[in-house]
XYZ file of C-alpha atoms in Angstrom:
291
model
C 1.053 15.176 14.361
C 2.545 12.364 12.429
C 2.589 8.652 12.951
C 4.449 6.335 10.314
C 4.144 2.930 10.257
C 6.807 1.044 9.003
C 5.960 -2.962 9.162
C 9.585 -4.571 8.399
C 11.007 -8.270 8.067
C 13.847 -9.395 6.125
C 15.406 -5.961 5.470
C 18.437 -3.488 7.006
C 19.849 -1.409 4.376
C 16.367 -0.230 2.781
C 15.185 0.745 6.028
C 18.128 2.577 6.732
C 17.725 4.479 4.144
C 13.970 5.597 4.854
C 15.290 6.566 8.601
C 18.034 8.366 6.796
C 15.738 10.433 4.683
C 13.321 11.092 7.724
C 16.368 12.556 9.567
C 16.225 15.486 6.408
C 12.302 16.041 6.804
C 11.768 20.225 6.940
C 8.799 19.280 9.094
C 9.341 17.410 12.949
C 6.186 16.806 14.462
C 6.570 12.425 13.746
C 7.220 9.745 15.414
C 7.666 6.306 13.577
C 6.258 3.075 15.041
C 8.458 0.017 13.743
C 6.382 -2.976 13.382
C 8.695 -5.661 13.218
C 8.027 -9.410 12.103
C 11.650 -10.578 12.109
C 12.411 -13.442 14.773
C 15.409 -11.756 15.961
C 17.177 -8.912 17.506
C 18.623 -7.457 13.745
C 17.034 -4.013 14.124
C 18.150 -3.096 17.290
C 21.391 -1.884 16.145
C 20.419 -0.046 12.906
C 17.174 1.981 15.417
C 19.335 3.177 18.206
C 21.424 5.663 16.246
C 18.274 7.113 15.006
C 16.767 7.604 18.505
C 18.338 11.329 18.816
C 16.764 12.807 15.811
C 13.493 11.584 15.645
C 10.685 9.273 18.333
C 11.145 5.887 17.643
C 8.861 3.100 19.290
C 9.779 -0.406 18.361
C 7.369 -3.280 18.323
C 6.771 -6.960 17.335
C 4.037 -8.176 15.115
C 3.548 -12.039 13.852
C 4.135 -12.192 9.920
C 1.388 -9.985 7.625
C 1.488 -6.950 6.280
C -2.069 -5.885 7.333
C -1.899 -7.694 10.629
C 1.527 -5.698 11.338
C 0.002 -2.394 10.414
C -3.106 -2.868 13.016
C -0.557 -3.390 15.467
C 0.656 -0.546 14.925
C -2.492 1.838 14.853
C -3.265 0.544 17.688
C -0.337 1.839 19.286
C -0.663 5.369 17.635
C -2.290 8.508 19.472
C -1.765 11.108 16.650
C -3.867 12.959 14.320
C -2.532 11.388 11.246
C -1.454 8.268 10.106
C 0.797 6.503 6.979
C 2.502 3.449 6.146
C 5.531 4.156 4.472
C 7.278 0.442 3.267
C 10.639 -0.358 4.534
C 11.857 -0.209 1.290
C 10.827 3.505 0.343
C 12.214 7.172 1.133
C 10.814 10.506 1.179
C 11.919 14.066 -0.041
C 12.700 16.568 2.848
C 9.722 18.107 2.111
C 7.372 15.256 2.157
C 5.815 15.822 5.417
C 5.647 19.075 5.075
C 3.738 19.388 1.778
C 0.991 16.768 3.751
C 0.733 19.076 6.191
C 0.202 22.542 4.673
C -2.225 19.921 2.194
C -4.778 19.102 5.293
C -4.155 22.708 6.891
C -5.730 24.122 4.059
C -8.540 21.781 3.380
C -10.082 20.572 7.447
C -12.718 18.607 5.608
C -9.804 16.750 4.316
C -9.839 12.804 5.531
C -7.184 11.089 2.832
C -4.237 12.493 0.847
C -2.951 10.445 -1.312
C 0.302 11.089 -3.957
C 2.899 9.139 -6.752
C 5.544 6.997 -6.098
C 8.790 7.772 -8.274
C 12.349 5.740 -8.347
C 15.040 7.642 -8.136
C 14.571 8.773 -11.472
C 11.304 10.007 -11.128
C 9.785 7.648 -13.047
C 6.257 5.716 -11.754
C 7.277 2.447 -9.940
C 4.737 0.873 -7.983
C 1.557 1.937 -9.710
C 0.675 4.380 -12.622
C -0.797 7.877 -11.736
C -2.343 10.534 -12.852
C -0.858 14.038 -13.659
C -3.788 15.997 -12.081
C -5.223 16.449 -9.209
C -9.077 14.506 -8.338
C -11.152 13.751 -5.945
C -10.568 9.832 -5.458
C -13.509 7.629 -6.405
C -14.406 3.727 -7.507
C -13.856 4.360 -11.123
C -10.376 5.856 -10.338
C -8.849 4.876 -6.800
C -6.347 2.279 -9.256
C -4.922 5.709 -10.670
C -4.724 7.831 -7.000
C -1.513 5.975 -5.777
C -0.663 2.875 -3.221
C 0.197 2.224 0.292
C 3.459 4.394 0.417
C 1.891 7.303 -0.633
C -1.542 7.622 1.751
C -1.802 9.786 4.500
C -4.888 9.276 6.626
C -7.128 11.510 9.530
C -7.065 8.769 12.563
C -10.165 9.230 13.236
C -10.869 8.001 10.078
C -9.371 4.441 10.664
C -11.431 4.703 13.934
C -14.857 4.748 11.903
C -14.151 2.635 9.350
C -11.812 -0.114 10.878
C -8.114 -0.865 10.206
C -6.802 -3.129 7.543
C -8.606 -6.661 6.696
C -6.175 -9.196 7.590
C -7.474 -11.460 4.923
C -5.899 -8.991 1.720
C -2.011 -8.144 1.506
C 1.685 -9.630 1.813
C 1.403 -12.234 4.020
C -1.817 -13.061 4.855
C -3.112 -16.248 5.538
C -5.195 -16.975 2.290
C -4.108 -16.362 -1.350
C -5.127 -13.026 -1.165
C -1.658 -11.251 -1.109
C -2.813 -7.639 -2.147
C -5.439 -5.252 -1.954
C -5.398 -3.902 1.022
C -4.439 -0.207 1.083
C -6.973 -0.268 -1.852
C -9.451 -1.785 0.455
C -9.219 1.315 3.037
C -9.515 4.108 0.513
C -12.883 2.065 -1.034
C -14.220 1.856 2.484
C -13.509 5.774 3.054
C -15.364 6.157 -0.014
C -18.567 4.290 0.921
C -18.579 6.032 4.579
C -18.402 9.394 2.575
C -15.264 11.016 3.358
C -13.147 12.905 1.106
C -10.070 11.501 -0.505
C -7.669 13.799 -2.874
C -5.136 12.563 -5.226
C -2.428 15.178 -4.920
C -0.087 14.739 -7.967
C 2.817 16.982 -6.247
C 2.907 14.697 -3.087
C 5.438 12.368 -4.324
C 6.949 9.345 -1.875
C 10.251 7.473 -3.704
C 10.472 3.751 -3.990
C 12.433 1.504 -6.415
C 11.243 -0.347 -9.609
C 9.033 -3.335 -7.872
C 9.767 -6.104 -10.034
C 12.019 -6.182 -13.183
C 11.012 -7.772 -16.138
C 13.639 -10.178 -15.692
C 13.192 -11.341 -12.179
C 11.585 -14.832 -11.733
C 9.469 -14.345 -8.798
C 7.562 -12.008 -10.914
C 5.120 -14.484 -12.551
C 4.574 -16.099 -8.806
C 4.022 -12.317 -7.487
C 1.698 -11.866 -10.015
C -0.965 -14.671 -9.603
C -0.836 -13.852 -5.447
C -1.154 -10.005 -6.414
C -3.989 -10.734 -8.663
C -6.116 -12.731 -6.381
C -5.784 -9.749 -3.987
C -7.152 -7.362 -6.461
C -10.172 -10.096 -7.517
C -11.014 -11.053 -3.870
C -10.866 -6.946 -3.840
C -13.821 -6.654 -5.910
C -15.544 -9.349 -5.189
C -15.549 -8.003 -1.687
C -16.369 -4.497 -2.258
C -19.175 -5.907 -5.075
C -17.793 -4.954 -8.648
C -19.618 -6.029 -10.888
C -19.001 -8.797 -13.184
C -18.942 -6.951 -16.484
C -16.236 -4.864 -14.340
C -14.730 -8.367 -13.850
C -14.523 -9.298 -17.256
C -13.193 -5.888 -18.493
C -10.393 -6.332 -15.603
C -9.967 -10.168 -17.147
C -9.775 -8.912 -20.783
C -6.773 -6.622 -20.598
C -4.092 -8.772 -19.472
C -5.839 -11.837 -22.157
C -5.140 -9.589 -24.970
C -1.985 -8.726 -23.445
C -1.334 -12.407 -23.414
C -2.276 -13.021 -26.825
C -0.149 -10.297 -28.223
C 3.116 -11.530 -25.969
C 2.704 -15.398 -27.603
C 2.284 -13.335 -31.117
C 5.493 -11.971 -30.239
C 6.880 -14.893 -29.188
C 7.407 -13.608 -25.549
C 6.448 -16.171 -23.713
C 7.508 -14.708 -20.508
C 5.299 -11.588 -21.300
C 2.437 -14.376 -22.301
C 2.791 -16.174 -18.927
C 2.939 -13.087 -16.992
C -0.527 -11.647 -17.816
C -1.883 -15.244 -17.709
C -0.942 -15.303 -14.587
C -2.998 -11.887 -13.624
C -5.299 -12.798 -15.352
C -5.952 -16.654 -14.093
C -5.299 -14.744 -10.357
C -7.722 -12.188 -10.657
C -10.353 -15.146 -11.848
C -8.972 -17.130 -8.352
C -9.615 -14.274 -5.952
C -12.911 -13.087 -7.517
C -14.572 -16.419 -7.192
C -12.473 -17.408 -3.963
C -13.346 -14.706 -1.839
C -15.430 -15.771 1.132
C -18.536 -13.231 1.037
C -19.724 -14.079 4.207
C -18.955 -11.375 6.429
C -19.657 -13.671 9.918
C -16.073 -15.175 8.914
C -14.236 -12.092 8.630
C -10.948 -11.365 10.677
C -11.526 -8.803 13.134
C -10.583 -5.568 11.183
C -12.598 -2.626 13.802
C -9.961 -0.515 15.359
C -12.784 0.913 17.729
């Protein structure tokens, strides 16, 4: 019923724990395809033991987050697809609240839901408390990567992800791409619902304190400008998108936070990169058709 695509390098314990949590899932039609990009033979040890409760195919990608997860729709023959991160968990029920979700609606192509900590708090990416139907004026609000569960045949019609946008890739373009497939659902016409109760745990992404998060916010930016540049946002959209983290800036350097101050300048002077750097012609394209 289920495949899960978990694309992994660099980490044992956090993907322990997502194996550990899939061994409590209520609902046992999955298998989970592990993409992995490390050079070596660390995961070998930490799969085996999970062999006897659940399938488990194990496969090697070269370094990218959206290369790794073609690889591994490629390799998937089940009705539905998602791309939980190494790093998350889910509830017991997780699976099976997707499932009763696209038993009751067959029209249904995309379920998306929040992503909590441990405490239940929003930690990727704000949502929404209600439930929508997931458009261009709200698919920021209707959850990220973790938290998307997708008909195949979907991905089969509109392509896999670009290989250009996400952690990883070769350009500057290190995000955007699970944002990229629900935009392209959109345009073929297929219905995408935001489903507040289908929650997916991951920790806090970046604390204020850590000093990568400047760096991970001028590659994250130019993801989400090369994002609508590609997908033809307008440029009062643009400047709207610039605007909130300039006046963020400006009110961090009134409060004398310059850490604040540099950290929206750096969204902001990202998003400005990507928008403007994104290569419109579609002849150069990686190959992103999974057909």
């Amino acid at each position: 019923m289920f495949s899960l695509i978990v694309c992994t390098v660099d980490r044992n314990d956090h993907l322990k724990r997502l194996f550990a949590s899939l061994q409590r899932q209520s609902f046992r039609q999955f298998e989970v395809i592990v993409v992995d990009q490390n050079t070596d033979d660390r995961l070998v040890s930490l799969i085996e033991p999970f062999r006897a409760h659940f399938p488990i195919r194990h496969l090697r990608s070269e370094r990218g987050l959206s290369k790794a997860r073609n690889v591994g729709i490629q390799a998937a023959h089940t009705d539905f697809l998602a791309f939980p991160d190494d790093d998350c968990w889910y509830g017991p029920d997780t699976l099976s609240t997707v499932y009763r979700l696209f038993t009751a609606d067959p029209l249904l192509d995309i379920a998306t839901g929040r992503t909590l900590d441990a405490q239940n708090c929003p930690s990727v990416s704000p949502t929404g408390e209600n439930q929508c139907t997931i458009t261009r004026d709200n698919f920021l609000s209707c959850g990220n990567s973790n938290g998307i569960f997708i008909k195949a045949s979907l991905l089969t019609s509109i392509g896999g992800f670009d290989e250009r946008l996400g952690v990883g890739a070769q350009t500057p373009f290190q995000s955007g791409e699970e944002a990229d497939i629900l935009l392209r659902a959109i345009a073929s016409g297929a219905k995408l619902i935001y489903f507040p109760q289908l929650i997916v745990h991951h920790d806090q992404v970046v604390a204020q304190d850590n000093p990568k998060r400047i760096e991970r916010a001028a590659k994250y930016g130019a993801g989400f400008g090369a994002l609508l540049r590609k997908h033809h946002f307008s440029l009062r959209y643009l400047g709207w998108r610039i605007m909130r983290p300039f006046v963020g800036s400006c009110l961090a350097l009134a409060r004398l936070n310059i850490r604040e101050a540099r950290y929206k300048w750096a969204w902001l002077s990202g998003i400005w990169r990507g928008y403007w750097g994104w290569q419109t012609d579609e002849t150069t394209r990686s190959p992103e058709a999974l057909r």
